[in-house]
Tab-separated table of C-alpha atoms and ligand atoms in Angstrom:
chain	number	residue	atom	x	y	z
A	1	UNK	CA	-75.130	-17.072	186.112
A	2	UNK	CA	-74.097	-18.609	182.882
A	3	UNK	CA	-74.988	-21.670	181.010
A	4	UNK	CA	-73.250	-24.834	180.004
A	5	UNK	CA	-75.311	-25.908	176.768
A	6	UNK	CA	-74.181	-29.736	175.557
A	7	UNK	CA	-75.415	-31.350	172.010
A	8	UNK	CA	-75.239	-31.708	168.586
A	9	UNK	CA	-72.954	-29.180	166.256
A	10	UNK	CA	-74.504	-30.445	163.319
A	11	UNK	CA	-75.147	-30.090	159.416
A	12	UNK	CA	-78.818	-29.671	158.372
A	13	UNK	CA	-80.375	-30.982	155.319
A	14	UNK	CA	-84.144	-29.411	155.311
A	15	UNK	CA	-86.686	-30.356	152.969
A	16	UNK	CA	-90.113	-28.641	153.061
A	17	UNK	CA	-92.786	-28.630	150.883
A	18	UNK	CA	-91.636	-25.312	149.182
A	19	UNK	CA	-87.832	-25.444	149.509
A	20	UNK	CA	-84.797	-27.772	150.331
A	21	UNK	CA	-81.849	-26.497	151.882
A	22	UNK	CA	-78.536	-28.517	152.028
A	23	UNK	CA	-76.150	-28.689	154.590
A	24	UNK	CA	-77.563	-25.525	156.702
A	25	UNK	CA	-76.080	-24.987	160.356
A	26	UNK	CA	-77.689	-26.927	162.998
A	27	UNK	CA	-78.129	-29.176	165.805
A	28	UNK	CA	-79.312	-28.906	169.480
A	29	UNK	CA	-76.655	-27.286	170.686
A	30	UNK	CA	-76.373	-24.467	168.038
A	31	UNK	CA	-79.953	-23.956	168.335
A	32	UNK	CA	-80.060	-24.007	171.629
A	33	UNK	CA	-77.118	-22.070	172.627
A	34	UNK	CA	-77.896	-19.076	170.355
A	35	UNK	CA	-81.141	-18.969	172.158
A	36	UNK	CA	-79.260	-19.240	175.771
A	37	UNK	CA	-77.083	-15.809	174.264
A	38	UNK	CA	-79.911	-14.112	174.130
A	39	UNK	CA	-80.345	-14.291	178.041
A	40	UNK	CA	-77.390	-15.396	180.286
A	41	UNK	CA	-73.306	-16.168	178.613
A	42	UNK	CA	-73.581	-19.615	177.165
A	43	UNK	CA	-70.462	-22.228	176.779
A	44	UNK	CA	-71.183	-24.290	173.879
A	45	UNK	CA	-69.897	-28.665	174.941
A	46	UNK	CA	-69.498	-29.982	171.174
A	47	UNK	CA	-67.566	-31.493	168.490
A	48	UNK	CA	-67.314	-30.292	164.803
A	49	UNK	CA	-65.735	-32.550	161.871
A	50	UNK	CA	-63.095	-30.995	159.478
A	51	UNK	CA	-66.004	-30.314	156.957
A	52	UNK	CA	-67.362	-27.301	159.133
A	53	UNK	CA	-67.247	-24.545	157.542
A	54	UNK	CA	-65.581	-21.515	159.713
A	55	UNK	CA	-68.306	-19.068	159.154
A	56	UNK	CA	-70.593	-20.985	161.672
A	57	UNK	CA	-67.980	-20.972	163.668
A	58	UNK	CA	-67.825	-17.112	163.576
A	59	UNK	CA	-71.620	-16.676	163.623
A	60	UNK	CA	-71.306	-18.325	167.613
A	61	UNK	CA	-68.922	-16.138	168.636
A	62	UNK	CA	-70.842	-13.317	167.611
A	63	UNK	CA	-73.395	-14.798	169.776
A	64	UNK	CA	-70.785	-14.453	172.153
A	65	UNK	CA	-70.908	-18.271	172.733
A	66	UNK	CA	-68.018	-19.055	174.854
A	67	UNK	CA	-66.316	-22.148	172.528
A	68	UNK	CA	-63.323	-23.370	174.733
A	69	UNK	CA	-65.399	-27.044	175.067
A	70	UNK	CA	-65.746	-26.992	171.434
A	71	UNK	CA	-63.659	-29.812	169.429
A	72	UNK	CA	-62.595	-29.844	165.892
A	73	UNK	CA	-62.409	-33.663	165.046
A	74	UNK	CA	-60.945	-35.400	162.081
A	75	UNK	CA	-64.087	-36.832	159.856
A	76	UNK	CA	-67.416	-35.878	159.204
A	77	UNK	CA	-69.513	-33.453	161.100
A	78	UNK	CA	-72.687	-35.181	162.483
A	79	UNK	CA	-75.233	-34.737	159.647
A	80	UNK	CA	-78.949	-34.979	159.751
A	81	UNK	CA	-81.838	-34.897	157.425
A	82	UNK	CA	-85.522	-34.648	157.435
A	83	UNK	CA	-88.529	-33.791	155.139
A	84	UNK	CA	-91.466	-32.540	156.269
A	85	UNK	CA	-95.059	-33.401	155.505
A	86	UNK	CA	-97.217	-30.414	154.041
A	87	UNK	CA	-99.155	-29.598	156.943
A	88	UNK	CA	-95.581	-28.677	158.098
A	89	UNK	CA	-96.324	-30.643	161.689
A	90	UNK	CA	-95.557	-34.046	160.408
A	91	UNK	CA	-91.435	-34.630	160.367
A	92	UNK	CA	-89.624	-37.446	158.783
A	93	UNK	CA	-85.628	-38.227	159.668
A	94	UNK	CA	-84.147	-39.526	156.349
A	95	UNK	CA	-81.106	-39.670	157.704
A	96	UNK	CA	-78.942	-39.531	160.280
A	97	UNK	CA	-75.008	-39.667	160.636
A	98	UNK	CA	-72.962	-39.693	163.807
A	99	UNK	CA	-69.297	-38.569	162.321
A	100	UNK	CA	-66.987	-37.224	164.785
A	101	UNK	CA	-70.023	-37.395	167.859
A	102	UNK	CA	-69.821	-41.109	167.519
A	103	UNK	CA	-66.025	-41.490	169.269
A	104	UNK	CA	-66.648	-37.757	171.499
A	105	UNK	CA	-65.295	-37.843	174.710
A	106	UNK	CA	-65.644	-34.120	175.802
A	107	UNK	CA	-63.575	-33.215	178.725
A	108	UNK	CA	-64.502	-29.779	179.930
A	109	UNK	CA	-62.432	-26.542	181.156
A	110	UNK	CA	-62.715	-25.380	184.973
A	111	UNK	CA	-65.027	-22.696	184.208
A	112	UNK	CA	-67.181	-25.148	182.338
A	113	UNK	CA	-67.299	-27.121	185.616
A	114	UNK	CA	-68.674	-24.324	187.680
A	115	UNK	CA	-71.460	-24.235	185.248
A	116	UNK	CA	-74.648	-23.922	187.301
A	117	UNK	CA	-77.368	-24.322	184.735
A	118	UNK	CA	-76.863	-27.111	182.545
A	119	UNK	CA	-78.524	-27.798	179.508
A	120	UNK	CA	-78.129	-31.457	178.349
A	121	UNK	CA	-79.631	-30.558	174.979
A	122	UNK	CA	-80.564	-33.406	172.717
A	123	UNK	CA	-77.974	-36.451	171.673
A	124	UNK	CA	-76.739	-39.134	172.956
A	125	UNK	CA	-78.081	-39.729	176.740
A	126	UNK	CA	-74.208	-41.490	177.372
A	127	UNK	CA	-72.624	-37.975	176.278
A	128	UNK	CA	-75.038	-36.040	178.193
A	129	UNK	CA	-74.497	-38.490	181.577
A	130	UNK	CA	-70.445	-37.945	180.748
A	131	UNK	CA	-70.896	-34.371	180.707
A	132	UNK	CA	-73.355	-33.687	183.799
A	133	UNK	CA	-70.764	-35.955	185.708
A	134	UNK	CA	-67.899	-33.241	185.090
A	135	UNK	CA	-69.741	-31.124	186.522
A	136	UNK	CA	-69.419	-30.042	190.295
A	137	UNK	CA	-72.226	-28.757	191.878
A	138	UNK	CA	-74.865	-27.908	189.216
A	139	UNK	CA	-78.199	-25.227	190.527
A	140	UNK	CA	-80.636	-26.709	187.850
A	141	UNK	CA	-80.128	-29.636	185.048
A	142	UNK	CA	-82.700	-30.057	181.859
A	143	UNK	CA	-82.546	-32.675	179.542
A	144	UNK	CA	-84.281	-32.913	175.982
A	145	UNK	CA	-84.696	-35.987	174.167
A	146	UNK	CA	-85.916	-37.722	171.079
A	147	UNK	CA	-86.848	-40.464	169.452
A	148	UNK	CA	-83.675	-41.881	168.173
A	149	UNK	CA	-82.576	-42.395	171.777
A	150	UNK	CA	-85.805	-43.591	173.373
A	151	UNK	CA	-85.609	-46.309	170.763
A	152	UNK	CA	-81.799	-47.360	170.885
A	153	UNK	CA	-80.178	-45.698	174.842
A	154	UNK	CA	-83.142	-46.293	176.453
A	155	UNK	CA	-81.565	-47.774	179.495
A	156	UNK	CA	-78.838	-45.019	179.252
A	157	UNK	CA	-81.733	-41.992	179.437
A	158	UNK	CA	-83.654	-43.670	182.375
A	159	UNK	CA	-79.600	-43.657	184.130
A	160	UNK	CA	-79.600	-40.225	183.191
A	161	UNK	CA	-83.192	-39.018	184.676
A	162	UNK	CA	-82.338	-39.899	187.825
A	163	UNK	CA	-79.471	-36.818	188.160
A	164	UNK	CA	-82.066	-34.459	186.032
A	165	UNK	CA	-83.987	-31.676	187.394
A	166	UNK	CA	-86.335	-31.125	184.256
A	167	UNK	CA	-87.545	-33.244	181.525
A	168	UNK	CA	-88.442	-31.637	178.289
A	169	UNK	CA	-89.678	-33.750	175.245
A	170	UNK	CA	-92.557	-33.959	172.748
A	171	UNK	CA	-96.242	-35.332	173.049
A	172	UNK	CA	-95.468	-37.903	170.329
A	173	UNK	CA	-91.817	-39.061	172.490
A	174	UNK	CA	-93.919	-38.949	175.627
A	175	UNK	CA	-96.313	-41.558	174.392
A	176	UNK	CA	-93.158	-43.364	172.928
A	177	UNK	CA	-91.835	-43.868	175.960
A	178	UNK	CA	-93.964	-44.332	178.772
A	179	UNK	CA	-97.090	-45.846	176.431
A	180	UNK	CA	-99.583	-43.178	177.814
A	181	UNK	CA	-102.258	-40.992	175.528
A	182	UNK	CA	-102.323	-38.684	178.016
A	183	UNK	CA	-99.504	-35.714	177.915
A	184	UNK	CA	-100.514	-35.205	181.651
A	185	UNK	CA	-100.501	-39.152	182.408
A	186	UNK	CA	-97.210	-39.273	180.966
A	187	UNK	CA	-95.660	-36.742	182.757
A	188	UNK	CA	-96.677	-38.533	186.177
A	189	UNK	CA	-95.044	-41.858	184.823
A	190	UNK	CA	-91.942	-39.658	183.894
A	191	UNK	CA	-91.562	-37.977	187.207
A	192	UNK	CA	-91.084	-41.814	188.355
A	193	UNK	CA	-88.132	-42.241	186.662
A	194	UNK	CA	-86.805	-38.887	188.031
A	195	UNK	CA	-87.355	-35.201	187.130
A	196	UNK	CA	-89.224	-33.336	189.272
A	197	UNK	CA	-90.539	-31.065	186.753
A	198	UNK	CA	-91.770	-32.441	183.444
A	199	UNK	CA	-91.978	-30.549	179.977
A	200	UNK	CA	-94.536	-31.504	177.416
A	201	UNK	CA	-94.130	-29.746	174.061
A	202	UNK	CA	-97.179	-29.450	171.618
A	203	UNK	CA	-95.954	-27.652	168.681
A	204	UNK	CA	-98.107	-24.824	167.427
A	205	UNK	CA	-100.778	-26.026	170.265
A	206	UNK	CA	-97.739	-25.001	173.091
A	207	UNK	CA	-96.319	-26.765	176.263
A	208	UNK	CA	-97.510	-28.169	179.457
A	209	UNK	CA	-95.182	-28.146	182.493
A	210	UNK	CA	-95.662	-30.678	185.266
A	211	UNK	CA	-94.423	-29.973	189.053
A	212	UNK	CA	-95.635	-31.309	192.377
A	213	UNK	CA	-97.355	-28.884	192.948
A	214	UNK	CA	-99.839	-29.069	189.352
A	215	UNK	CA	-99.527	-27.803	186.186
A	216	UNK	CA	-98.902	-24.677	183.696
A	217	UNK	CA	-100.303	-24.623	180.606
A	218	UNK	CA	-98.353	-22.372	178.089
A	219	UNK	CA	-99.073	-20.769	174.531
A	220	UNK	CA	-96.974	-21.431	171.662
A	221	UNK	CA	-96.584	-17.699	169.907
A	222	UNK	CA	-99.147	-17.701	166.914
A	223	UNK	CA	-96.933	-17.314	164.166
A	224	UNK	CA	-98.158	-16.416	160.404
A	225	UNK	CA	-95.372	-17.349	158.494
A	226	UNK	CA	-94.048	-20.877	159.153
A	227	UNK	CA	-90.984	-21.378	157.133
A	228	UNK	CA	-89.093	-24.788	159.083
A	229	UNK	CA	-89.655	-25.283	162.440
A	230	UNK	CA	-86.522	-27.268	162.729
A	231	UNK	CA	-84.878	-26.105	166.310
A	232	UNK	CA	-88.290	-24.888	167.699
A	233	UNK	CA	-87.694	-27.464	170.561
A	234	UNK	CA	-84.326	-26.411	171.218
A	235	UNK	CA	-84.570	-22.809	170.898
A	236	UNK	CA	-87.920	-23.398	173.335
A	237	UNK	CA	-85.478	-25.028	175.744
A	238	UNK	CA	-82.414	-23.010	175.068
A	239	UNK	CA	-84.146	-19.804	176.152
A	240	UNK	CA	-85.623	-21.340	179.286
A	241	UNK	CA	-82.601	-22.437	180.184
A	242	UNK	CA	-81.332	-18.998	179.994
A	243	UNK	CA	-84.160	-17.280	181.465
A	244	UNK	CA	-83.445	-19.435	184.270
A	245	UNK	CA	-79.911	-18.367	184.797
A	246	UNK	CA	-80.685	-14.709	184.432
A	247	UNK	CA	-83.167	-14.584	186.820
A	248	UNK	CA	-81.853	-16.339	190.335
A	249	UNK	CA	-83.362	-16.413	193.416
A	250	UNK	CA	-87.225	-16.316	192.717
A	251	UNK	CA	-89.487	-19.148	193.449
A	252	UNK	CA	-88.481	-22.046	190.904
A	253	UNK	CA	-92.104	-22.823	189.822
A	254	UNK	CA	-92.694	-18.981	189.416
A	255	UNK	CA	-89.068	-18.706	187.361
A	256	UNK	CA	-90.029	-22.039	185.234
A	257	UNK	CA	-93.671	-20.385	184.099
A	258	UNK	CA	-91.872	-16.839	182.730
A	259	UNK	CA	-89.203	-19.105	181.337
A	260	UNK	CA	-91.263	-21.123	179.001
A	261	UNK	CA	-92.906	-18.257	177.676
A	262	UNK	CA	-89.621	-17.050	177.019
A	263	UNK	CA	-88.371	-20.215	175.608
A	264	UNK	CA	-91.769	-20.611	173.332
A	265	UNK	CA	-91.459	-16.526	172.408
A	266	UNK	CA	-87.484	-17.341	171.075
A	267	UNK	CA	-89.127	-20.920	169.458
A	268	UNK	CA	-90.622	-18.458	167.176
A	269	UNK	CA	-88.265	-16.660	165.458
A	270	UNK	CA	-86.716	-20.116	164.974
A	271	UNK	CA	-89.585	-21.076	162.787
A	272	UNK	CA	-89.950	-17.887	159.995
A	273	UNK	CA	-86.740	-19.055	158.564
A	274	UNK	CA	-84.451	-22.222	157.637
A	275	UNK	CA	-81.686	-23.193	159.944
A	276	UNK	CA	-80.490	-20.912	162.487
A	277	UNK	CA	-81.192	-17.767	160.149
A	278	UNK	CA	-83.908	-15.738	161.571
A	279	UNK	CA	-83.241	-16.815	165.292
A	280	UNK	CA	-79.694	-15.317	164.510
A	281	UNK	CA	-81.182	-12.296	163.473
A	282	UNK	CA	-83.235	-11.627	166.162
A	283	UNK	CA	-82.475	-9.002	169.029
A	284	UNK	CA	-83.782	-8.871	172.728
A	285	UNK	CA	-85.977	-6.782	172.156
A	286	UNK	CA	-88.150	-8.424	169.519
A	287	UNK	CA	-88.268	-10.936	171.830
A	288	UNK	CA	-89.537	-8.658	174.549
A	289	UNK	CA	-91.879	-7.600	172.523
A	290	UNK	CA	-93.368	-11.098	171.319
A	291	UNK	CA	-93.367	-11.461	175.192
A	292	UNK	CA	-95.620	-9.184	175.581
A	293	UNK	CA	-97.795	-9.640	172.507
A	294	UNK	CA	-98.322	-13.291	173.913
A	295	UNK	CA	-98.790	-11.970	177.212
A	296	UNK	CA	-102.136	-9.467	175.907
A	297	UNK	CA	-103.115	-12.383	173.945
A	298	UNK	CA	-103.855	-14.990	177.207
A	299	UNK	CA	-104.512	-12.542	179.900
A	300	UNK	CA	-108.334	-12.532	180.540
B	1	AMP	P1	-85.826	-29.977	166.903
B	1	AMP	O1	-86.482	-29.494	165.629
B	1	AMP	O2	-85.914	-29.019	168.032
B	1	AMP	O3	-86.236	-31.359	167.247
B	1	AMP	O4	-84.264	-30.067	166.598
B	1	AMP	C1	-83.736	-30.422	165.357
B	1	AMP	C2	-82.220	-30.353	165.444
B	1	AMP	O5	-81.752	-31.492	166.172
B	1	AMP	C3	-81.553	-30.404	164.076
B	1	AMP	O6	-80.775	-29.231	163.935
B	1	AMP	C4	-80.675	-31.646	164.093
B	1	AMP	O7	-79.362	-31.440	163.660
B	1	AMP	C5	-80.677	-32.102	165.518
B	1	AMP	N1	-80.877	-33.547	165.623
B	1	AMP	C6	-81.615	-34.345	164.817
B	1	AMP	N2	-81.575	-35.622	165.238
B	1	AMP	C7	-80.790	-35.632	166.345
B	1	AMP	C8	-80.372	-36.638	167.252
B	1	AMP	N3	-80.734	-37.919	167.112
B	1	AMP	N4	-79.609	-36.278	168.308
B	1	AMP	C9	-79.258	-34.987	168.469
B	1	AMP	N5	-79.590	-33.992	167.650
B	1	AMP	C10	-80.356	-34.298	166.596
């Protein structure tokens, strides 16, 4: 089954405590749609500005991302920028600018309509409601979110939950939005507003997935060298997403648990390099074999 990945097509500007990289390819949807490749074929919902430079565009295709729902707009490509703190946890957003997602009405192909997994990576919850709704009959929908839109869409995202299958977002968002210490106390007020299954990422300290039925508690992959985790939390969600479409018919709860293992194994490449330049580097097999390295390392 494929994938139907929609989100930002963005410019990166990283600053860490050892480097600062300008203008780097990024966003939720590149990061999370390279991960998807590695599993399942992936169509990429986006819009670029007329400053993208066509070498990204030629590193997705060799991802084999299929880019008919891809737009080239006239303005600026949307443009973020963050620093982090030196304990490398600790993020700040200097900036961000919409460009060309701003005015985006994507309208997608028949294919794309057929999609059965859909990930609604993160941006605006509007655009991700506009693009679930072209959709026919989708299997399984996740959404990610952030900050930025639990503090100005709120009443757009709590629209959206309703239609969503999965909920993935960060301790720190969790407590943002439904007040709660608690990871596991915030995941019950968040199946409330909708999803039946709740994600709760943790960084370096992993994930815990809610259900009906309990809980999972996942690893994050130990990881020595920590260059910029920038796109951890969409290449964590873009390989789940395309674990799930690979693998069809299994128990859901059983498919979810193997999926975030996958999605935290692919997290990690993300993180030993700036941008999208390890994860791009990375082959199936490396991540078969961090599966299994993470695998010896919890079994007891
Ligand atoms: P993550 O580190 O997983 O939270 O993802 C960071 C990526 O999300 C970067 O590549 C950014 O371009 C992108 N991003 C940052 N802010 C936003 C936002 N408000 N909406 C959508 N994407 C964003």
């Amino acid at each position: 089954m494929s994938v139907l990945v929609v989100g930002t097509t963005a410019l990166d500007s990283i600053k860490t405590p050892h480097r600062e990289n300008p203008r780097l390819l990024g966003g939720s949807a590149s990061h999370a749609g390279v991960a998807a490749s590695f599993f399942a074929p992936t169509t990429l919902v986006g819009i670029v500005g007329s400053d993208f430079p066509e070498n990204y565009i030629d590193l997705y295709k060799r991802h084999g991302l299929d880019l008919d729902c891809l737009e080239r707009g006239d303005g600026p490509t949307f443009h973020w920028s963050g620093e982090y703190e030196v304990n490398m946890n600790n993020r700040h957003t200097l900036e961000t600018e919409l460009g060309v997602i701003e005015n985006f009405q994507p309208k997608l192909t028949q294919s794309a309509k057929e999609s059965k997994y859909v990930l609604l990576a993160n941006c605006a919850p509007a655009l991700q409601h506009d693009v679930l709704k072209q959709v026919d009959n989708p299997s399984f929908v996740i959404a990610d979110t952030m900050d930025l839109w639990l503090n100005i869409a709120r009443e757009d995202l709590l629209e959206l939950l309703k239609d969503v299958d999965c909920l993935v977002l960060n301790d720190s968002e969790a407590h943002l939005f439904t007040e709660e210490d608690s990871p596991v106390v915030a995941a019950k007020a968040l199946h409330a507003a909708g999803p039946r299954y709740v994600i709760v990422k943790k960084g370096e300290h992993g994930a815990i997935l809610s259900t009906p039925n309990g809980y999972f508690i996942a690893p994050a992959y130990p990881l020595e060298n920590l260059v910029d985790p920038t796109g951890a939390g969409d290449s964590f969600v873009g390989g789940l997403v395309g674990y799930l479409a690979s693998h069809e018919g299994a128990d859901i709860e059983a498919r979810l648990r193997k999926g975030i293992i996958y999605g935290a194994v692919t997290a990690s490449f993300c993180c030993e390099d700036f941008g999208l330049n390890r994860t791009t580097t990375a082959t199936r097999e490396q991540i078969d074999g961090r599966l299994k390295e993470l695998q010896s390392m919890t079994s007891y």
